[in-house]
PDB file of C-alpha atoms in Angstrom:
ATOM      1  CA  MET Q   1      89.216  38.528  59.288  1.00 49.00           C
ATOM      2  CA  THR Q   2      88.694  37.370  63.091  1.00 46.00           C
ATOM      3  CA  SER Q   3      90.786  38.592  65.820  1.00 52.00           C
ATOM      4  CA  THR Q   4      91.947  34.706  66.450  1.00 60.00           C
ATOM      5  CA  LEU Q   5      93.398  34.961  63.073  1.00 81.00           C
ATOM      6  CA  ILE Q   6      97.317  35.475  63.298  1.00 89.00           C
ATOM      7  CA  LEU Q   7      99.246  36.727  59.629  1.00 88.00           C
ATOM      8  CA  SER Q   8     102.404  36.683  59.025  1.00 88.00           C
ATOM      9  CA  PRO Q   9     104.227  39.751  58.194  1.00 87.00           C
ATOM     10  CA  GLU Q  10     104.580  38.731  54.503  1.00 87.00           C
ATOM     11  CA  GLU Q  11     100.428  37.765  54.630  1.00 89.00           C
ATOM     12  CA  LEU Q  12      99.842  41.504  56.172  1.00 88.00           C
ATOM     13  CA  ALA Q  13     101.350  43.043  53.679  1.00 90.00           C
ATOM     14  CA  ALA Q  14      99.509  41.214  50.750  1.00 91.00           C
ATOM     15  CA  LEU Q  15      96.572  43.059  52.308  1.00 93.00           C
ATOM     16  CA  PRO Q  16      94.576  45.807  51.529  1.00 95.00           C
ATOM     17  CA  ALA Q  17      95.337  49.001  53.619  1.00 96.00           C
ATOM     18  CA  SER Q  18      92.092  49.292  54.990  1.00 97.00           C
ATOM     19  CA  ASP Q  19      92.429  45.575  55.965  1.00 96.00           C
ATOM     20  CA  ARG Q  20      96.026  45.673  57.097  1.00 96.00           C
ATOM     21  CA  ILE Q  21      94.780  49.014  59.842  1.00 97.00           C
ATOM     22  CA  ARG Q  22      91.765  46.541  60.508  1.00 96.00           C
ATOM     23  CA  TYR Q  23      94.097  43.778  61.533  1.00 95.00           C
ATOM     24  CA  ARG Q  24      96.048  46.137  63.883  1.00 95.00           C
ATOM     25  CA  LEU Q  25      92.743  47.418  65.620  1.00 96.00           C
ATOM     26  CA  VAL Q  26      91.361  43.695  66.145  1.00 95.00           C
ATOM     27  CA  LYS Q  27      94.513  42.614  67.451  1.00 94.00           C
ATOM     28  CA  ALA Q  28      94.800  45.239  70.110  1.00 95.00           C
ATOM     29  CA  GLY Q  29      91.649  45.118  70.940  1.00 95.00           C
ATOM     30  CA  LYS Q  30      90.583  48.247  69.950  1.00 96.00           C
ATOM     31  CA  ARG Q  31      87.012  50.024  68.783  1.00 96.00           C
ATOM     32  CA  HIS Q  32      87.115  51.520  64.974  1.00 97.00           C
ATOM     33  CA  HIS Q  33      83.792  53.409  65.448  1.00 97.00           C
ATOM     34  CA  ALA Q  34      83.092  56.204  62.849  1.00 97.00           C
ATOM     35  CA  ASN Q  35      83.880  58.127  65.362  1.00 97.00           C
ATOM     36  CA  ASP Q  36      87.048  56.933  66.962  1.00 98.00           C
ATOM     37  CA  ASN Q  37      90.430  57.782  66.020  1.00 98.00           C
ATOM     38  CA  ILE Q  38      92.481  55.111  64.768  1.00 98.00           C
ATOM     39  CA  ALA Q  39      95.713  57.311  63.766  1.00 98.00           C
ATOM     40  CA  GLU Q  40      98.372  55.333  66.136  1.00 97.00           C
ATOM     41  CA  PHE Q  41      97.138  52.187  63.896  1.00 98.00           C
ATOM     42  CA  ILE Q  42      98.002  53.330  60.541  1.00 98.00           C
ATOM     43  CA  GLU Q  43     101.817  53.426  59.189  1.00 96.00           C
ATOM     44  CA  ALA Q  44     103.600  55.673  56.781  1.00 95.00           C
ATOM     45  CA  GLY Q  45     102.406  55.178  53.203  1.00 96.00           C
ATOM     46  CA  GLU Q  46      98.835  53.599  54.676  1.00 97.00           C
ATOM     47  CA  LEU Q  47      96.728  56.643  54.256  1.00 97.00           C
ATOM     48  CA  ASP Q  48      97.623  57.667  50.741  1.00 97.00           C
ATOM     49  CA  GLN Q  49      96.936  53.636  50.291  1.00 98.00           C
ATOM     50  CA  LEU Q  50      93.823  54.010  52.303  1.00 98.00           C
ATOM     51  CA  GLN Q  51      92.552  56.984  49.725  1.00 98.00           C
ATOM     52  CA  ALA Q  52      93.202  54.870  46.388  1.00 98.00           C
ATOM     53  CA  GLU Q  53      91.444  52.037  48.118  1.00 98.00           C
ATOM     54  CA  VAL Q  54      88.305  54.392  49.405  1.00 98.00           C
ATOM     55  CA  GLN Q  55      88.393  55.903  45.483  1.00 98.00           C
ATOM     56  CA  ALA Q  56      88.309  52.156  44.288  1.00 98.00           C
ATOM     57  CA  ARG Q  57      85.324  51.938  45.924  1.00 98.00           C
ATOM     58  CA  MET Q  58      83.702  54.809  45.041  1.00 97.00           C
ATOM     59  CA  HIS Q  59      83.729  54.648  41.819  1.00 97.00           C
ATOM     60  CA  GLU Q  60      82.184  51.096  42.120  1.00 97.00           C
ATOM     61  CA  VAL Q  61      79.190  53.204  43.921  1.00 97.00           C
ATOM     62  CA  LEU Q  62      79.279  56.061  41.010  1.00 97.00           C
ATOM     63  CA  GLN Q  63      78.829  52.454  38.374  1.00 97.00           C
ATOM     64  CA  SER Q  64      76.047  51.227  40.401  1.00 97.00           C
ATOM     65  CA  LEU Q  65      74.219  54.828  41.005  1.00 97.00           C
ATOM     66  CA  VAL Q  66      74.378  54.160  36.742  1.00 97.00           C
ATOM     67  CA  ILE Q  67      76.297  57.389  36.617  1.00 97.00           C
ATOM     68  CA  ASP Q  68      78.864  57.252  33.401  1.00 96.00           C
ATOM     69  CA  THR Q  69      82.132  58.457  34.534  1.00 95.00           C
ATOM     70  CA  VAL Q  70      83.888  57.784  30.826  1.00 95.00           C
ATOM     71  CA  SER Q  71      81.730  60.307  29.495  1.00 96.00           C
ATOM     72  CA  ASP Q  72      80.292  62.662  31.712  1.00 96.00           C
ATOM     73  CA  HIS Q  73      83.071  65.489  32.274  1.00 95.00           C
ATOM     74  CA  ASN Q  74      81.853  66.356  35.415  1.00 95.00           C
ATOM     75  CA  THR Q  75      82.216  62.981  37.311  1.00 97.00           C
ATOM     76  CA  GLN Q  76      85.320  61.621  35.326  1.00 96.00           C
ATOM     77  CA  GLU Q  77      87.009  62.411  38.768  1.00 96.00           C
ATOM     78  CA  THR Q  78      84.513  62.368  41.495  1.00 97.00           C
ATOM     79  CA  ALA Q  79      85.309  59.563  42.905  1.00 98.00           C
ATOM     80  CA  LYS Q  80      89.080  60.983  43.412  1.00 98.00           C
ATOM     81  CA  ARG Q  81      87.747  64.033  44.931  1.00 97.00           C
ATOM     82  CA  VAL Q  82      85.511  62.443  47.639  1.00 98.00           C
ATOM     83  CA  ALA Q  83      88.565  59.865  48.319  1.00 98.00           C
ATOM     84  CA  LYS Q  84      90.544  62.935  49.484  1.00 98.00           C
ATOM     85  CA  MET Q  85      87.502  64.538  50.790  1.00 97.00           C
ATOM     86  CA  PHE Q  86      86.636  61.459  53.279  1.00 97.00           C
ATOM     87  CA  VAL Q  87      90.270  60.506  54.262  1.00 97.00           C
ATOM     88  CA  LYS Q  88      92.222  63.652  54.631  1.00 96.00           C
ATOM     89  CA  GLU Q  89      89.373  66.432  54.935  1.00 96.00           C
ATOM     90  CA  VAL Q  90      86.627  66.266  56.522  1.00 96.00           C
ATOM     91  CA  PHE Q  91      87.082  62.891  58.147  1.00 97.00           C
ATOM     92  CA  ALA Q  92      90.563  63.841  59.089  1.00 97.00           C
ATOM     93  CA  GLY Q  93      89.772  63.644  63.064  1.00 97.00           C
ATOM     94  CA  ARG Q  94      89.781  59.894  62.120  1.00 97.00           C
ATOM     95  CA  TYR Q  95      92.923  59.514  60.652  1.00 98.00           C
ATOM     96  CA  ALA Q  96      95.231  62.321  61.749  1.00 97.00           C
ATOM     97  CA  PRO Q  97      97.040  62.193  65.133  1.00 96.00           C
ATOM     98  CA  PRO Q  98      95.725  65.042  67.726  1.00 95.00           C
ATOM     99  CA  PRO Q  99      97.237  68.233  66.777  1.00 92.00           C
ATOM    100  CA  PRO Q 100      99.822  69.780  69.134  1.00 89.00           C
ATOM    101  CA  VAL Q 101      99.049  71.749  72.184  1.00 84.00           C
ATOM    102  CA  THR Q 102     101.755  73.091  74.062  1.00 80.00           C
ATOM    103  CA  GLU Q 103     100.440  73.265  77.459  1.00 74.00           C
ATOM    104  CA  PHE Q 104     101.515  75.948  80.341  1.00 72.00           C
ATOM    105  CA  PRO Q 105     101.118  75.650  84.373  1.00 64.00           C
ATOM    106  CA  ASN Q 106      98.986  78.021  85.779  1.00 65.00           C
ATOM    107  CA  ALA Q 107     101.380  80.367  87.600  1.00 54.00           C
ATOM    108  CA  GLU Q 108      99.285  83.276  87.676  1.00 58.00           C
ATOM    109  CA  ARG Q 109      96.734  80.486  89.855  1.00 63.00           C
ATOM    110  CA  LEU Q 110      93.593  82.159  87.509  1.00 64.00           C
ATOM    111  CA  ASN Q 111      90.246  81.081  88.639  1.00 71.00           C
ATOM    112  CA  GLU Q 112      88.315  83.405  86.565  1.00 81.00           C
ATOM    113  CA  LEU Q 113      85.664  82.208  84.309  1.00 88.00           C
ATOM    114  CA  MET Q 114      86.896  82.259  80.355  1.00 90.00           C
ATOM    115  CA  ILE Q 115      84.777  81.583  77.736  1.00 92.00           C
ATOM    116  CA  VAL Q 116      86.190  80.861  73.998  1.00 93.00           C
ATOM    117  CA  GLY Q 117      83.602  80.793  71.132  1.00 90.00           C
ATOM    118  CA  PRO Q 118      81.841  81.112  68.606  1.00 95.00           C
ATOM    119  CA  ILE Q 119      83.462  78.234  67.252  1.00 96.00           C
ATOM    120  CA  THR Q 120      82.516  76.902  63.818  1.00 96.00           C
ATOM    121  CA  VAL Q 121      82.227  73.546  63.880  1.00 96.00           C
ATOM    122  CA  ARG Q 122      81.689  70.964  60.487  1.00 96.00           C
ATOM    123  CA  SER Q 123      81.363  67.200  60.880  1.00 96.00           C
ATOM    124  CA  ALA Q 124      78.522  64.800  59.647  1.00 96.00           C
ATOM    125  CA  CYS Q 125      76.282  62.358  60.518  1.00 95.00           C
ATOM    126  CA  SER Q 126      77.080  58.705  60.623  1.00 95.00           C
ATOM    127  CA  HIS Q 127      73.503  58.168  59.635  1.00 95.00           C
ATOM    128  CA  HIS Q 128      73.598  59.282  56.795  1.00 95.00           C
ATOM    129  CA  LEU Q 129      77.087  61.063  56.138  1.00 95.00           C
ATOM    130  CA  CYS Q 130      75.162  64.269  56.048  1.00 95.00           C
ATOM    131  CA  PRO Q 131      76.953  67.528  56.769  1.00 95.00           C
ATOM    132  CA  ILE Q 132      76.061  69.011  60.649  1.00 96.00           C
ATOM    133  CA  ILE Q 133      77.359  72.771  60.616  1.00 97.00           C
ATOM    134  CA  GLY Q 134      77.051  74.785  63.643  1.00 96.00           C
ATOM    135  CA  LYS Q 135      78.697  76.395  66.564  1.00 96.00           C
ATOM    136  CA  VAL Q 136      80.447  75.521  69.797  1.00 97.00           C
ATOM    137  CA  TRP Q 137      80.719  77.433  72.947  1.00 97.00           C
ATOM    138  CA  ILE Q 138      83.605  76.646  75.506  1.00 96.00           C
ATOM    139  CA  GLY Q 139      83.494  77.878  78.942  1.00 95.00           C
ATOM    140  CA  LEU Q 140      86.538  77.255  81.617  1.00 92.00           C
ATOM    141  CA  LEU Q 141      86.939  77.861  85.374  1.00 91.00           C
ATOM    142  CA  PRO Q 142      90.546  77.028  85.642  1.00 86.00           C
ATOM    143  CA  SER Q 143      91.906  75.827  89.049  1.00 81.00           C
ATOM    144  CA  GLU Q 144      95.659  76.877  90.332  1.00 76.00           C
ATOM    145  CA  HIS Q 145      96.822  73.121  89.063  1.00 75.00           C
ATOM    146  CA  SER Q 146      95.148  73.809  85.620  1.00 78.00           C
ATOM    147  CA  ASN Q 147      97.120  73.767  82.195  1.00 80.00           C
ATOM    148  CA  LEU Q 148      96.230  76.825  80.243  1.00 82.00           C
ATOM    149  CA  ILE Q 149      96.824  76.543  76.372  1.00 83.00           C
ATOM    150  CA  GLY Q 150      97.081  78.642  73.553  1.00 84.00           C
ATOM    151  CA  LEU Q 151      93.298  80.499  72.084  1.00 86.00           C
ATOM    152  CA  SER Q 152      93.991  78.502  69.134  1.00 90.00           C
ATOM    153  CA  LYS Q 153      94.149  75.477  70.813  1.00 93.00           C
ATOM    154  CA  TYR Q 154      90.828  74.921  71.336  1.00 94.00           C
ATOM    155  CA  VAL Q 155      89.340  75.543  67.968  1.00 95.00           C
ATOM    156  CA  ARG Q 156      92.326  72.844  66.452  1.00 95.00           C
ATOM    157  CA  LEU Q 157      91.366  70.097  69.211  1.00 96.00           C
ATOM    158  CA  THR Q 158      87.212  71.516  68.709  1.00 97.00           C
ATOM    159  CA  GLU Q 159      88.445  70.527  64.904  1.00 97.00           C
ATOM    160  CA  TRP Q 160      90.128  67.174  65.249  1.00 97.00           C
ATOM    161  CA  ILE Q 161      87.361  65.750  66.936  1.00 97.00           C
ATOM    162  CA  MET Q 162      84.312  67.318  64.822  1.00 97.00           C
ATOM    163  CA  SER Q 163      85.931  65.822  61.811  1.00 97.00           C
ATOM    164  CA  ARG Q 164      84.511  62.388  61.937  1.00 97.00           C
ATOM    165  CA  PRO Q 165      81.050  60.345  61.014  1.00 97.00           C
ATOM    166  CA  GLN Q 166      79.126  60.709  64.559  1.00 97.00           C
ATOM    167  CA  ILE Q 167      76.101  61.639  66.401  1.00 96.00           C
ATOM    168  CA  GLN Q 168      75.973  65.577  67.920  1.00 96.00           C
ATOM    169  CA  GLU Q 169      75.405  64.226  71.747  1.00 96.00           C
ATOM    170  CA  GLU Q 170      78.256  62.092  71.805  1.00 96.00           C
ATOM    171  CA  ALA Q 171      80.553  64.596  69.686  1.00 97.00           C
ATOM    172  CA  VAL Q 172      80.000  66.684  72.709  1.00 97.00           C
ATOM    173  CA  VAL Q 173      81.067  64.805  75.831  1.00 97.00           C
ATOM    174  CA  MET Q 174      84.299  63.581  72.997  1.00 97.00           C
ATOM    175  CA  LEU Q 175      85.216  67.298  73.410  1.00 97.00           C
ATOM    176  CA  ALA Q 176      84.665  67.458  76.918  1.00 97.00           C
ATOM    177  CA  ASN Q 177      86.675  64.244  77.691  1.00 97.00           C
ATOM    178  CA  GLU Q 178      89.700  65.717  75.303  1.00 95.00           C
ATOM    179  CA  LEU Q 179      89.669  69.204  77.453  1.00 94.00           C
ATOM    180  CA  GLN Q 180      89.271  67.668  80.569  1.00 93.00           C
ATOM    181  CA  ASP Q 181      92.101  65.810  80.373  1.00 90.00           C
ATOM    182  CA  ARG Q 182      94.518  68.003  78.834  1.00 89.00           C
ATOM    183  CA  VAL Q 183      93.297  71.075  81.149  1.00 88.00           C
ATOM    184  CA  LYS Q 184      92.080  70.404  84.327  1.00 89.00           C
ATOM    185  CA  PRO Q 185      89.767  72.888  85.106  1.00 91.00           C
ATOM    186  CA  ASP Q 186      87.210  73.270  88.174  1.00 92.00           C
ATOM    187  CA  GLY Q 187      84.533  73.331  85.624  1.00 94.00           C
ATOM    188  CA  LEU Q 188      83.765  73.067  81.964  1.00 96.00           C
ATOM    189  CA  ALA Q 189      81.148  73.917  79.919  1.00 97.00           C
ATOM    190  CA  ILE Q 190      80.214  72.948  75.764  1.00 97.00           C
ATOM    191  CA  VAL Q 191      77.570  73.780  74.317  1.00 97.00           C
ATOM    192  CA  MET Q 192      77.076  72.750  70.607  1.00 96.00           C
ATOM    193  CA  ASP Q 193      74.121  74.126  68.110  1.00 96.00           C
ATOM    194  CA  ALA Q 194      73.952  73.157  64.448  1.00 96.00           C
ATOM    195  CA  ASP Q 195      71.676  72.708  61.567  1.00 95.00           C
ATOM    196  CA  HIS Q 196      71.501  68.972  60.860  1.00 95.00           C
ATOM    197  CA  PHE Q 197      71.594  68.216  56.820  1.00 93.00           C
ATOM    198  CA  CYS Q 198      69.976  64.497  57.157  1.00 92.00           C
ATOM    199  CA  MET Q 199      67.328  66.857  57.905  1.00 90.00           C
ATOM    200  CA  HIS Q 200      67.268  69.886  56.431  1.00 92.00           C
ATOM    201  CA  TRP Q 201      68.219  67.743  52.766  1.00 89.00           C
ATOM    202  CA  ARG Q 202      65.895  64.409  53.023  1.00 89.00           C
ATOM    203  CA  GLY Q 203      63.626  62.674  55.602  1.00 88.00           C
ATOM    204  CA  VAL Q 204      61.290  66.257  56.438  1.00 90.00           C
ATOM    205  CA  LYS Q 205      63.359  68.472  55.031  1.00 90.00           C
ATOM    206  CA  ASP Q 206      63.226  71.294  57.630  1.00 91.00           C
ATOM    207  CA  MET Q 207      65.376  73.574  57.261  1.00 90.00           C
ATOM    208  CA  ASP Q 208      64.659  75.475  60.602  1.00 89.00           C
ATOM    209  CA  SER Q 209      65.252  73.360  63.194  1.00 91.00           C
ATOM    210  CA  THR Q 210      68.640  72.898  64.565  1.00 93.00           C
ATOM    211  CA  MET Q 211      69.788  70.903  67.657  1.00 94.00           C
ATOM    212  CA  THR Q 212      71.182  72.346  70.666  1.00 95.00           C
ATOM    213  CA  ASN Q 213      73.212  70.316  73.327  1.00 95.00           C
ATOM    214  CA  SER Q 214      75.462  71.089  76.505  1.00 95.00           C
ATOM    215  CA  VAL Q 215      77.653  69.548  78.875  1.00 96.00           C
ATOM    216  CA  MET Q 216      78.187  70.783  82.244  1.00 96.00           C
ATOM    217  CA  ARG Q 217      80.734  69.636  84.566  1.00 95.00           C
ATOM    218  CA  GLY Q 218      82.511  70.394  87.874  1.00 95.00           C
ATOM    219  CA  SER Q 219      81.544  74.280  88.974  1.00 94.00           C
ATOM    220  CA  PHE Q 220      79.506  74.360  86.043  1.00 95.00           C
ATOM    221  CA  LEU Q 221      77.254  71.393  87.242  1.00 93.00           C
ATOM    222  CA  LYS Q 222      76.965  72.280  90.992  1.00 94.00           C
ATOM    223  CA  ASP Q 223      76.738  76.187  91.001  1.00 93.00           C
ATOM    224  CA  ALA Q 224      73.865  77.657  89.118  1.00 94.00           C
ATOM    225  CA  THR Q 225      75.414  81.226  89.041  1.00 94.00           C
ATOM    226  CA  LEU Q 226      78.281  80.442  87.647  1.00 93.00           C
ATOM    227  CA  ARG Q 227      76.215  78.379  85.019  1.00 94.00           C
ATOM    228  CA  ALA Q 228      73.767  81.388  84.162  1.00 94.00           C
ATOM    229  CA  GLU Q 229      76.679  83.721  83.892  1.00 94.00           C
ATOM    230  CA  PHE Q 230      78.146  81.197  81.065  1.00 92.00           C
ATOM    231  CA  LEU Q 231      74.636  81.069  79.582  1.00 93.00           C
ATOM    232  CA  ALA Q 232      74.086  84.898  79.652  1.00 93.00           C
ATOM    233  CA  LEU Q 233      77.467  85.426  78.225  1.00 90.00           C
ATOM    234  CA  MET Q 234      77.542  82.927  75.645  1.00 87.00           C
ATOM    235  CA  LYS Q 235      73.918  84.456  74.205  1.00 83.00           C
ATOM    236  CA  ASN Q 236      75.453  87.678  73.999  1.00 77.00           C
ATOM    237  CA  LYS Q 237      78.583  86.239  72.549  1.00 71.00           C
ATOM    238  CA  LYS Q 238      75.722  84.396  69.993  1.00 64.00           C
ATOM    239  CA  GLY Q 239      74.369  87.587  68.703  1.00 53.00           C
TER     240      GLY Q 239
END
C-alpha cells in the first residue's frame, strides 16, 4: 500500500483492520513508529478487530516455533492472551487516547519545587519487545502561568507514555514534552532508572545493570542549585 493509492470506502472496508488504520495514517502523512500514539486513526470496533488479527498472526508464530497448540493445554490460548496483552495492556499507550486530565490555573501563584515519584513504570524495548521496568521521578517548578494537575494524573500520563515499545531515552523525552505542553512550568526535570530485560534475559545476561537517564528543562537546566536540590530530594525518596 502506498501513499498515492486512493481507495473507495468499499475497498477500505474490505481490508484487514491493520491495513485500514495504516491507510489513514499514510494518507494523513502521520508517522506510526513503535512509540507513536495512533488512537485518533482507529475507528469504533477496530481495536477488537486488530486484536483478533494479532491473535491469528501470533498463532502462526507459535506454529513456526513448532509448538503443538492443539495437544499442549498450556499453549492452546496463548495466541489469544498475547494479542490481548499487546493491544489492550502492555502497548495500550499506542492505541488508547490520552487519559483525561483536569487542569487548574495556578491561582495562588505557587512557585516552589514539587517532586512526584517514584512512579513505577512498565514498558518494552522496541528492539526485542522485552520488558523495561523501573521508576520515574518528576520535578516541577511552576510559574504563575502554569496549569496545575492532580497528583494521580502524573501517574496516568506517565503510564500512557510508557505503555509502548520504545527506547528509554526517547520515552523520557516524550513524557517531558507531554508535561511541558500541559503544565507549562518554569522548570521541568525527569529522571528514569530502569531494568532492561533485553540485557538481563538474553545477550550478556547481566542481572545487575540498570539504565538511568534524565531530562532537564528551564530552571532545572539553568540553575545548578535547583537541580542539585531536586537530585538530593529524589535520592532521599529513592531510599
